[in-house]
Amino acid sequence: MKKQIKFYSGNIAAAEGALVAGCRFFAGYPITPSSEIAEHMALRLPQVGGVFIQMEDELASMAAILGASWGGAKSMTATSGPGFSLMQENIGLGAMTETPCVVINVQRAGPSTGMPTLVGQADIMQARWGSHGDYEIIALSPFSPQECFDLTIKAFNLAEEYRVPVIVLMDESVGHMFEKVVIPPKDKIKIVERKKPTVPPEKYMPYKAEDFVPEMACAGEGYNVHVTGLTHDEKGYPQATDPEVQDRLVRRLCDKIRKNEKKLRDIEEYEMDDAEVAIVSFGISARSSKAAVRLARQRGYKVGLIRLKTIWPFPDEYFEKLADEIKKFVVVEINYGQIKLEVERNVGRDKTFLLPKMGGEIHKPDEIYRKIKEVYNGN
Amino acid sequence: MEIEAKSHPLDRYLRAERIPHIWCPGCGLGTVLNCFLHALEETNINLKNLAVVSGIGCTGRVAGYINVDSYHTTHGRAIPFATGLKLANPKLKVVVFSGDGDLFAIGGNHFIHAARRNIDMTVICVNNYNYGMTGGQLGPTTPLEARTTTAPYGNIEHPFNLCHVAAASGAVYVARWTSLHVRRLKESMKEALNKKGFSFVEIIAPCPTAFGRRNKEPTGLETLKYYKEHSVIKHGIDPAEADIEMGGDIIVGKFVDIEKPTFDEAVHELIKKARK
């Protein structure tokens, strides 16, 4: 098998990435600007033996992909802000029942119906905190169609490895942008499968984990598993009035992600070797930021770019360490300061600056450049 | 006092270590579950391929007592969860077991669309006219004039006739019984389990704790007596004629039993064509 070169939009690249990763079930509901993903899956899934279903809403879509995952399939949905809001309920069920699945959110400008056809990046905190209770998910953010392909595969692999819903936080600009996408030969792509129980059914403890992540028996495999959104013990049985069981469960659900932050960390550093000021950005905003860094470097400013590919868990330790080396951080994002909160939490308020956009347009490199100049010169 | 537990012929269907169950004295759910287990025994369904999915509420707890792959999901979402489960693994026999509030208020949209698509699953709905677990609030099936904690002056909302909704939405099998009709209910459950497509069985059941005692039926026994005196079997009638009214007759029977291609068959046919 040779590598293939395609000309894909980010949305199509993400759908193709899902297929390569082994996705065989898609449930979704039409919504701009993510609909091309559903349309492409409707066309392509049957060709590889997978099932596509258009559900009655996003509540149902999210519930269906959880069901499909317990039916043994790698499953996915794709949506945008308003649909992502409806999915929060069952993202919580997915986190609680440790169900591998992938949710793509092609972000548009909000709140509410907002600007359906135009870019936004304001669902960062919703991705992390959208459902009720304490839980952790993983969120990845691609900045090109190539990365939509690569990171969607990675999202499936992480979902299987950590048994958690993984969110791909795309944005309208990346989703609709067409670029060259290189599809590596099959044997060069790493594919991860969920751990299966090795013990007989009578010895199987569905929620007992040696290394945070339990083995998963699916429906029809003879393990008679009980899966519940109630607080449950290692056997999977409800213990909804026992704070000790709650303590054990919630700690493990959070720690399986928190304690693996370093492993999950995925950051591109650009011109950071001697940087005094660092831009922090992600998705489409990181592309404008990269151009701005080049512009500033040509004019002698020691500035670099920290591009977050893994947004959640947030790389706290990485930023804590950088706080000593970097004088100032400029967060460039299409929202009114969400990643900025995370950065300033780690490096301090006095060192953190924000260049926001409220949505509907991307940053121009020269406005980022002007902000760099302003921050650099201490104004 | 120690009570010696004796084994029951249906024990193998239950997660015995989870008994006693949480249901109140006089509740109809134990009877309904018993009928279901008998139906399983008599249909010889391979338990390995049986999955039971529930939503939230008293009936939602059924999934936790049956010793098969069982899923206790979010409020109202049992049907879409079951849809994913069934489509990902066509070998499975999928049964959704939930209450009237779960399936027809918060989950109403999912119910009608699963019936419309004719997803191959059996939906068993225990209708006790109210939200029992949360303390007896008004539900989508509460009869007019009935009193609930959120209808303290009597209900002024028109209730759903669940069998009519199911039939109108496209279900291929629709039956209604009360929890008094144990043999007929068991037979209907068997037929529903053997039916290809979206089958629906409604069971009218007493909820003395949360509903009955506010409506002059403070014990389950009194409600069962009411069923005995007021149930009228009318097989094959138009379910539109089977509305339920406070103090009126309860029309029970098998209303719909038709053949229609299922979504499951269609989707796997489509996959075969696309792969050629």
XYZ file of C-alpha atoms in Angstrom:
655
model
C 0.000 0.000 0.000
C 1.320 3.396 -1.020
C 0.422 6.713 0.522
C -2.358 8.639 -1.172
C -2.640 12.360 -1.734
C -6.122 13.885 -1.563
C -7.627 17.351 -1.758
C -10.055 17.439 1.148
C -11.908 19.948 3.256
C -11.362 19.634 6.982
C -14.815 18.123 7.419
C -14.244 15.448 4.776
C -10.743 14.777 6.097
C -12.162 14.210 9.593
C -14.768 11.776 8.222
C -12.091 9.888 6.270
C -9.884 9.809 9.361
C -12.757 8.281 11.319
C -13.168 5.528 8.727
C -9.452 4.736 8.796
C -9.592 4.621 12.606
C -12.273 1.942 12.363
C -15.443 3.967 12.931
C -18.367 1.772 11.866
C -21.302 3.667 13.340
C -22.337 7.279 12.892
C -25.467 8.896 14.311
C -26.033 12.576 13.723
C -28.377 15.448 13.082
C -27.848 18.074 10.370
C -26.260 21.309 11.534
C -24.126 23.974 9.893
C -21.120 23.986 9.633
C -20.627 20.280 10.356
C -23.205 18.687 8.016
C -20.625 17.602 5.412
C -19.264 15.125 7.945
C -22.664 13.410 8.275
C -23.190 13.556 4.509
C -19.816 11.997 3.835
C -20.388 9.294 6.431
C -23.810 8.519 4.898
C -22.026 7.924 1.597
C -18.924 6.150 2.825
C -19.919 4.086 5.869
C -22.036 1.542 3.948
C -19.068 0.962 1.595
C -17.005 -0.300 4.530
C -19.858 -2.204 6.182
C -20.767 0.465 8.707
C -24.126 1.914 9.732
C -25.161 5.532 9.258
C -28.335 6.826 10.870
C -29.744 10.319 10.947
C -31.428 10.712 14.318
C -34.309 12.954 15.395
C -32.034 15.297 17.376
C -28.614 15.545 18.997
C -29.806 14.061 22.293
C -30.633 10.911 20.380
C -27.446 11.050 18.291
C -25.250 11.073 21.363
C -27.287 8.325 23.061
C -27.109 6.205 19.906
C -23.318 6.390 19.617
C -23.014 5.281 23.253
C -25.334 2.361 22.535
C -23.355 1.463 19.421
C -20.112 1.534 21.366
C -21.567 -0.973 23.850
C -22.689 -2.963 20.824
C -18.994 -3.272 19.976
C -18.597 -0.630 17.260
C -16.309 2.362 17.172
C -18.809 5.192 16.948
C -18.950 8.903 16.277
C -21.191 11.920 15.877
C -20.514 15.408 14.526
C -22.225 18.664 15.364
C -21.836 22.368 16.113
C -22.645 24.595 19.111
C -26.424 24.202 19.513
C -26.194 20.452 18.940
C -23.168 20.206 21.204
C -25.280 21.746 23.967
C -27.895 19.006 23.552
C -25.213 16.322 23.598
C -23.869 17.320 27.008
C -26.390 15.110 28.826
C -25.133 11.922 27.254
C -21.497 13.023 27.133
C -21.905 12.857 30.909
C -23.344 9.344 30.620
C -20.409 8.443 28.359
C -17.918 9.748 30.918
C -19.716 7.989 33.798
C -20.081 4.642 32.030
C -16.628 4.982 30.390
C -17.875 4.562 26.864
C -15.359 5.070 24.042
C -16.725 7.413 21.345
C -15.802 10.495 19.364
C -17.724 13.776 19.138
C -16.676 16.306 16.522
C -17.735 19.876 17.223
C -17.174 22.161 14.238
C -17.441 25.378 16.185
C -19.450 28.339 14.951
C -20.071 31.674 16.642
C -22.494 31.607 19.585
C -24.161 31.943 22.009
C -27.439 30.289 21.039
C -28.047 30.167 17.275
C -25.390 32.856 16.862
C -23.737 32.905 13.443
C -24.436 29.479 11.958
C -22.186 29.823 8.909
C -19.283 31.661 10.514
C -16.336 30.722 12.655
C -16.155 30.602 16.445
C -13.938 28.995 19.092
C -16.073 29.624 22.124
C -16.987 26.036 23.062
C -13.630 25.402 24.740
C -14.977 25.544 28.276
C -18.201 23.795 27.307
C -16.158 20.876 25.998
C -14.517 20.607 29.403
C -17.372 21.447 31.733
C -20.527 21.048 29.659
C -22.145 18.161 31.507
C -22.900 18.249 35.211
C -20.722 16.760 37.931
C -16.982 16.130 38.123
C -15.572 14.311 35.144
C -12.787 14.639 32.581
C -12.747 14.241 28.839
C -10.073 14.646 26.183
C -10.330 17.382 23.536
C -8.120 17.812 20.475
C -7.933 20.804 18.138
C -6.768 20.474 14.516
C -5.605 23.512 12.514
C -5.619 22.056 8.986
C -7.462 19.419 6.966
C -4.395 17.184 7.380
C -4.738 17.453 11.130
C -8.495 16.900 10.932
C -7.579 13.529 9.422
C -4.715 12.777 11.814
C -6.349 13.992 15.020
C -9.642 12.223 14.336
C -7.706 8.954 14.137
C -5.928 9.928 17.324
C -9.288 10.783 18.944
C -10.554 7.255 18.276
C -7.344 5.746 19.609
C -7.533 7.790 22.812
C -11.247 7.015 23.234
C -10.444 3.302 23.085
C -7.372 3.551 25.288
C -8.928 5.706 28.017
C -12.578 4.676 27.595
C -13.809 8.236 27.456
C -15.685 10.439 24.971
C -13.054 12.331 22.987
C -14.022 15.666 21.493
C -12.487 17.011 18.306
C -12.813 20.771 18.594
C -12.687 21.913 15.010
C -13.903 25.305 13.834
C -15.850 26.438 10.792
C -12.768 27.777 8.996
C -10.750 24.585 9.407
C -13.822 22.478 8.607
C -14.510 24.230 5.306
C -10.922 24.858 4.221
C -9.633 22.659 1.381
C -6.002 21.543 1.414
C -3.743 18.686 0.483
C -4.157 15.704 2.805
C -1.647 12.861 2.809
C -3.155 9.492 3.691
C -0.319 7.283 4.888
C -0.214 3.584 3.947
C -2.446 1.519 6.234
C 0.432 -0.232 7.967
C 1.896 3.125 8.967
C -1.241 4.182 10.885
C -1.489 3.187 14.514
C -4.924 1.862 15.488
C -5.838 1.175 19.115
C -8.601 -1.199 20.287
C -10.308 -1.274 23.691
C -9.002 -3.735 26.256
C -11.197 -6.834 26.498
C -11.648 -8.973 29.612
C -9.478 -12.060 29.801
C -11.202 -13.654 32.805
C -14.375 -15.785 32.674
C -17.704 -13.932 33.195
C -18.110 -15.000 36.831
C -14.768 -13.380 37.724
C -15.221 -10.262 35.635
C -15.451 -6.911 37.448
C -16.540 -4.412 34.788
C -15.410 -1.330 36.682
C -12.298 -2.585 38.416
C -9.162 -1.077 36.949
C -5.509 -1.807 37.596
C -4.246 1.252 35.717
C -7.316 3.551 35.844
C -8.978 2.053 32.741
C -11.111 -1.098 33.156
C -11.526 -3.827 30.552
C -14.693 -3.532 28.506
C -17.108 -6.371 27.720
C -19.726 -5.423 25.140
C -23.279 -6.675 24.663
C -23.565 -10.249 23.433
C -20.139 -11.344 24.685
C -21.586 -13.386 27.546
C -20.486 -11.194 30.438
C -23.977 -10.019 31.528
C -22.663 -6.560 32.229
C -24.796 -3.984 33.991
C -24.014 -0.431 32.932
C -25.569 2.514 34.746
C -25.272 6.264 34.965
C -25.850 5.947 38.700
C -22.839 5.897 40.977
C -21.696 2.282 40.726
C -19.234 -0.068 42.371
C -16.577 -2.176 40.652
C -19.212 -4.781 39.770
C -21.136 -2.047 37.940
C -24.024 -2.111 40.409
C -25.696 1.082 41.629
C -24.473 2.322 45.022
C -26.213 5.646 44.875
C -26.151 6.319 48.618
C -22.549 5.417 49.430
C -20.154 8.401 49.473
C -17.142 6.077 49.614
C -18.095 4.404 46.335
C -18.720 7.868 44.855
C -15.287 8.997 46.032
C -13.508 6.014 44.486
C -15.380 6.301 41.212
C -15.131 10.052 40.640
C -11.449 10.120 41.585
C -10.697 7.368 39.096
C -12.789 8.959 36.316
C -10.874 12.209 36.728
C -7.449 10.798 37.547
C -7.336 8.502 34.530
C -7.083 11.691 32.461
C -5.398 14.074 34.923
C -2.577 11.712 35.816
C -1.923 11.030 32.153
C -1.749 14.697 31.131
C 1.912 14.441 30.112
C 1.193 11.444 27.894
C -1.774 13.219 26.343
C 0.116 16.492 25.856
C 0.395 17.512 22.202
C 1.910 20.923 21.546
C 3.599 22.404 18.515
C 6.277 24.933 19.421
C 7.210 27.384 16.669
C 10.171 29.775 17.036
C 10.150 29.184 20.774
C 13.909 28.581 21.318
C 14.821 32.158 22.253
C 11.328 33.588 22.562
C 10.590 36.225 25.176
C 6.940 36.568 24.267
C 4.790 33.555 23.385
C 1.555 33.488 21.456
C -0.770 30.751 22.700
C -3.318 29.628 20.145
C -5.091 26.684 18.496
C -7.233 25.795 15.482
C -7.635 28.430 12.768
C -6.357 31.170 15.100
C -3.000 29.420 15.287
C -2.600 29.783 11.519
C -2.971 33.573 11.684
C -0.704 33.516 14.729
C 1.995 31.625 12.851
C 1.969 34.251 10.095
C 2.130 36.993 12.732
C 5.128 35.338 14.400
C 6.943 35.249 11.035
C 6.110 38.926 10.511
C 7.378 39.847 13.984
C 10.535 37.752 13.644
C 11.406 39.553 10.381
C 11.288 42.751 12.389
C 13.475 41.397 15.172
C 10.908 40.555 17.861
C 11.801 37.445 19.850
C 8.390 35.889 19.722
C 7.222 32.306 19.315
C 4.013 30.292 19.069
C 2.688 27.610 21.392
C 0.015 25.750 19.451
C -2.228 23.488 21.506
C -3.295 20.328 19.689
C -4.501 18.741 22.916
C -6.722 21.312 24.607
C -8.044 19.082 27.423
C -6.485 18.001 29.687
C -4.788 21.389 29.782
C -0.977 21.209 30.033
C -0.682 22.960 33.418
C 2.785 21.677 34.201
C 4.115 22.765 30.801
C 2.912 26.333 31.322
C 4.071 26.453 34.943
C 7.586 25.635 33.790
C 7.465 28.165 30.943
C 6.353 30.911 33.318
C 9.995 31.336 34.408
C 11.384 31.553 30.875
C 8.761 33.550 29.001
C 8.057 37.142 29.944
C 4.605 37.478 28.449
C 1.904 35.288 26.942
C -0.578 36.500 24.340
C -3.601 34.260 23.899
C -5.181 34.489 20.454
C -8.627 32.902 20.255
C -12.053 33.490 18.707
C -13.879 33.949 22.008
C -13.782 36.434 24.873
C -11.039 34.687 26.823
C -11.376 30.973 27.549
C -7.927 29.435 26.999
C -6.673 32.718 28.465
C -8.183 31.659 31.812
C -6.180 28.446 31.726
C -2.954 30.204 30.766
C -3.248 32.904 33.429
C -4.087 30.276 36.022
C -0.641 28.783 35.357
C 1.594 31.748 34.523
C -0.124 34.568 36.386
C -2.508 37.342 35.473
C 0.149 39.992 35.003
C 1.898 37.920 32.320
C -1.207 36.980 30.327
C -2.683 39.088 27.543
C -5.693 38.364 25.371
C -6.405 39.112 21.730
C -9.985 37.980 21.380
C -12.498 37.921 18.547
C -16.161 37.513 19.346
C -16.761 35.300 16.330
C -17.696 35.522 12.685
C -14.172 36.347 11.479
C -10.628 35.148 11.962
C -7.681 37.201 13.202
C -5.590 38.940 10.579
C -1.864 38.365 10.993
C -1.111 42.095 11.162
C -3.509 42.699 14.057
C -1.782 39.905 15.959
C 1.532 41.466 14.984
C 0.367 44.825 16.368
C -0.638 43.126 19.633
C 2.789 41.450 19.803
C 4.461 44.851 19.384
C 2.238 46.402 22.021
C 2.817 43.649 24.572
C 6.506 43.350 23.725
C 7.103 47.048 24.276
C 5.202 46.908 27.524
C 2.293 49.147 26.558
C -36.213 -11.531 62.021
C -34.251 -13.691 59.595
C -36.059 -14.772 56.500
C -34.766 -17.840 54.771
C -34.540 -17.245 51.039
C -35.591 -20.133 48.872
C -34.529 -20.458 45.285
C -37.066 -19.613 42.630
C -37.342 -21.302 39.235
C -36.718 -17.933 37.588
C -33.648 -17.097 39.674
C -31.329 -17.682 36.756
C -32.851 -14.669 35.020
C -32.212 -12.368 37.957
C -29.199 -10.778 39.547
C -30.148 -12.485 42.795
C -27.550 -10.566 44.790
C -29.427 -7.355 43.990
C -32.705 -8.550 45.521
C -34.663 -7.196 47.426
C -35.688 -4.676 44.809
C -36.496 -1.038 45.518
C -40.184 -1.133 44.571
C -42.934 -0.305 47.080
C -45.478 -2.771 48.447
C -48.451 -2.904 46.089
C -46.448 -1.664 43.084
C -47.149 -3.429 39.791
C -43.539 -3.638 38.663
C -42.717 -6.941 40.356
C -45.661 -8.601 38.631
C -44.679 -7.157 35.262
C -41.077 -8.290 35.672
C -42.303 -11.745 36.659
C -44.408 -11.924 33.490
C -41.416 -10.828 31.439
C -39.152 -13.510 32.914
C -41.794 -16.150 32.222
C -42.076 -14.839 28.671
C -38.304 -15.161 28.290
C -38.415 -18.720 29.575
C -41.201 -19.711 27.210
C -39.719 -18.049 24.112
C -36.323 -19.718 24.557
C -34.490 -16.549 23.647
C -30.729 -16.976 23.842
C -29.985 -14.879 26.912
C -26.457 -14.210 25.697
C -27.931 -12.133 22.887
C -30.563 -10.376 24.966
C -29.951 -6.782 26.024
C -32.321 -4.812 28.240
C -32.178 -1.019 28.166
C -33.960 1.288 30.608
C -34.283 4.990 31.153
C -34.835 6.651 34.527
C -37.574 6.088 37.075
C -39.047 3.129 38.945
C -39.455 1.064 35.780
C -35.977 2.229 34.773
C -34.623 0.013 37.517
C -35.760 -3.173 35.746
C -32.531 -3.315 33.739
C -30.550 -3.614 36.947
C -32.313 -6.767 38.116
C -32.231 -8.907 34.985
C -29.133 -11.049 34.590
C -28.323 -10.157 30.993
C -26.382 -7.316 29.379
C -28.338 -4.398 30.760
C -28.085 -0.655 30.362
C -29.569 1.931 32.687
C -29.234 5.103 30.636
C -30.316 8.748 30.917
C -33.875 10.015 31.365
C -35.815 9.483 28.147
C -32.889 8.195 26.092
C -33.288 4.440 26.429
C -34.691 4.134 22.894
C -31.909 5.971 21.014
C -29.304 4.139 23.116
C -31.025 0.862 22.229
C -31.099 1.932 18.573
C -27.310 2.269 18.532
C -26.871 -1.006 20.378
C -29.101 -2.926 17.968
C -27.670 -1.391 14.790
C -24.076 -2.002 15.885
C -24.815 -5.628 16.722
C -27.744 -7.030 14.692
C -27.516 -10.374 16.548
C -28.911 -8.760 19.687
C -32.520 -8.955 20.815
C -33.061 -5.531 22.333
C -35.799 -4.790 24.859
C -36.476 -1.331 26.231
C -38.180 -1.418 29.619
C -39.256 1.954 30.975
C -42.051 4.073 32.366
C -44.666 6.357 30.834
C -42.925 9.599 31.832
C -39.553 8.405 30.585
C -40.792 7.062 27.264
C -43.527 9.557 26.415
C -42.678 12.915 28.043
C -38.924 13.473 28.051
C -38.403 10.614 25.584
C -41.519 11.097 23.450
C -39.655 12.306 20.397
C -37.405 9.252 20.420
C -40.359 6.914 20.799
C -42.255 8.202 17.779
C -39.168 8.207 15.566
C -38.026 4.714 16.509
C -41.567 3.496 15.771
C -41.599 5.419 12.479
C -38.277 3.851 11.420
C -39.494 0.444 12.597
C -36.291 -0.318 14.494
C -36.318 -3.974 15.515
C -36.870 -3.702 19.273
C -39.509 -4.435 21.897
C -40.622 -1.544 24.068
C -42.352 -2.431 27.318
C -43.925 0.548 29.032
C -45.262 0.343 32.558
C -47.872 3.091 32.816
C -48.710 4.058 36.392
C -50.166 7.457 35.461
C -47.511 9.479 37.262
C -43.829 10.061 38.116
C -43.510 7.604 40.967
C -39.843 7.816 41.856
C -39.827 11.588 42.253
C -42.857 11.519 44.485
C -45.994 11.460 42.377
C -46.007 14.335 39.918
C -48.235 14.815 36.895
C -47.168 12.833 33.830
C -48.155 12.611 30.165
C -50.566 9.773 30.983
C -52.198 11.205 34.113
C -55.948 11.019 33.475
C -57.951 14.245 33.485
C -59.044 15.261 36.996
C -56.628 12.912 38.754
C -54.725 14.465 41.642
C -50.936 14.524 41.730
C -48.403 16.562 43.697
C -48.106 18.995 40.793
C -51.819 18.885 39.999
C -53.178 19.427 43.508
C -56.509 20.732 42.159
C -56.862 17.862 39.698
C -55.217 17.375 36.324
C -56.311 19.769 33.578
C -54.020 18.322 30.840
C -55.275 15.839 28.276
C -53.303 12.598 28.599
C -51.673 10.571 25.836
C -53.291 7.319 24.801
C -49.999 5.436 24.467
C -51.266 2.640 22.233
C -52.769 5.210 19.867
C -49.438 7.096 19.763
C -47.548 3.848 19.096
C -49.898 2.711 16.340
C -50.021 6.140 14.697
C -46.222 6.340 14.769
C -45.804 3.052 12.940
C -45.387 0.289 15.536
C -46.014 -3.179 14.039
C -47.288 -4.701 17.286
C -49.318 -2.859 19.922
C -50.992 -4.363 22.982
C -52.244 -3.130 26.333
C -52.907 -5.062 29.545
C -53.079 -4.278 33.215
C -50.778 -5.898 35.745
C -53.778 -8.049 36.733
C -53.792 -9.805 33.332
C -50.659 -11.809 34.009
C -51.235 -14.666 31.561
C -52.448 -12.496 28.711
C -49.635 -10.037 29.387
C -47.058 -12.818 29.283
C -48.504 -14.032 25.963
C -48.336 -10.512 24.540
C -44.752 -10.151 25.717
C -43.902 -13.414 23.949
C -45.545 -12.223 20.756
C -43.758 -8.892 20.989
C -40.396 -10.601 21.575
C -40.952 -12.827 18.543
C -42.106 -9.939 16.365
C -39.680 -8.438 13.865
C -39.827 -4.651 14.072
C -40.948 -2.109 16.616
C -43.278 -3.850 19.066
C -44.983 -2.104 21.960
C -46.634 -3.467 25.091
C -48.271 -1.080 27.564
C -49.052 -2.282 31.066
C -51.362 -0.260 33.297
C -49.986 -0.784 36.803
C -50.772 0.435 40.293
C -48.634 2.984 42.108
C -50.332 3.114 45.497
C -47.587 5.102 47.211
C -47.416 8.043 44.829
C -50.638 7.956 42.800
C -53.224 5.644 44.348
C -53.407 7.211 47.774
C -54.129 10.627 46.253
C -56.866 9.106 44.100
C -58.947 6.996 46.448
C -56.968 3.794 45.811
C -54.512 3.732 48.709
C -53.456 0.098 48.215
C -52.389 -1.916 45.214
C -55.148 -4.390 45.953
C -57.849 -1.761 45.511
C -56.380 -0.770 42.169
C -56.271 -4.415 41.052
C -59.948 -4.729 42.042
C -60.646 -1.701 39.894
C -58.839 -3.361 36.959
C -60.919 -6.505 37.518
C -64.185 -4.601 37.401
C -63.336 -2.122 34.657
C -61.086 -3.904 32.156
C -62.715 -4.669 28.855
C -60.897 -6.851 26.339
C -61.335 -5.611 22.783
C -58.804 -7.224 20.471
C -58.230 -5.561 17.138
C -60.064 -2.310 17.808
C -58.685 0.997 16.604
C -56.491 2.118 19.517
C -57.876 5.636 19.002
C -60.992 4.243 20.680
C -59.051 3.145 23.747
C -58.597 6.415 25.671
C -58.257 6.105 29.423
C -60.473 8.190 31.684
C -60.657 8.513 35.457
C -63.386 6.143 36.650
C -63.941 4.742 33.171
C -63.338 1.362 31.597
C -59.804 0.341 30.656
C -59.809 -1.137 27.178
C -57.149 -3.807 26.859
C -56.120 -6.314 24.209
C -53.964 -6.640 21.147
C -54.671 -3.693 18.864
C -52.043 -3.937 16.127
C -50.145 -6.882 14.612
C -48.883 -6.103 11.121
C -45.844 -6.806 8.928
C -43.539 -4.059 7.672
C -39.872 -4.023 6.601
C -37.588 -2.969 9.447
C -34.899 -0.288 9.410
C -32.370 -2.956 10.370
C -33.118 -5.072 7.317
C -33.073 -2.012 5.068
C -29.774 -0.713 6.367
C -28.020 -4.061 6.030
C -29.462 -4.477 2.534
C -28.129 -1.024 1.698
C -24.681 -1.986 3.014
C -24.666 -5.103 0.846
C -25.453 -3.009 -2.254
C -22.883 -0.332 -1.414
C -20.141 -2.943 -0.967
C -20.682 -4.555 -4.381
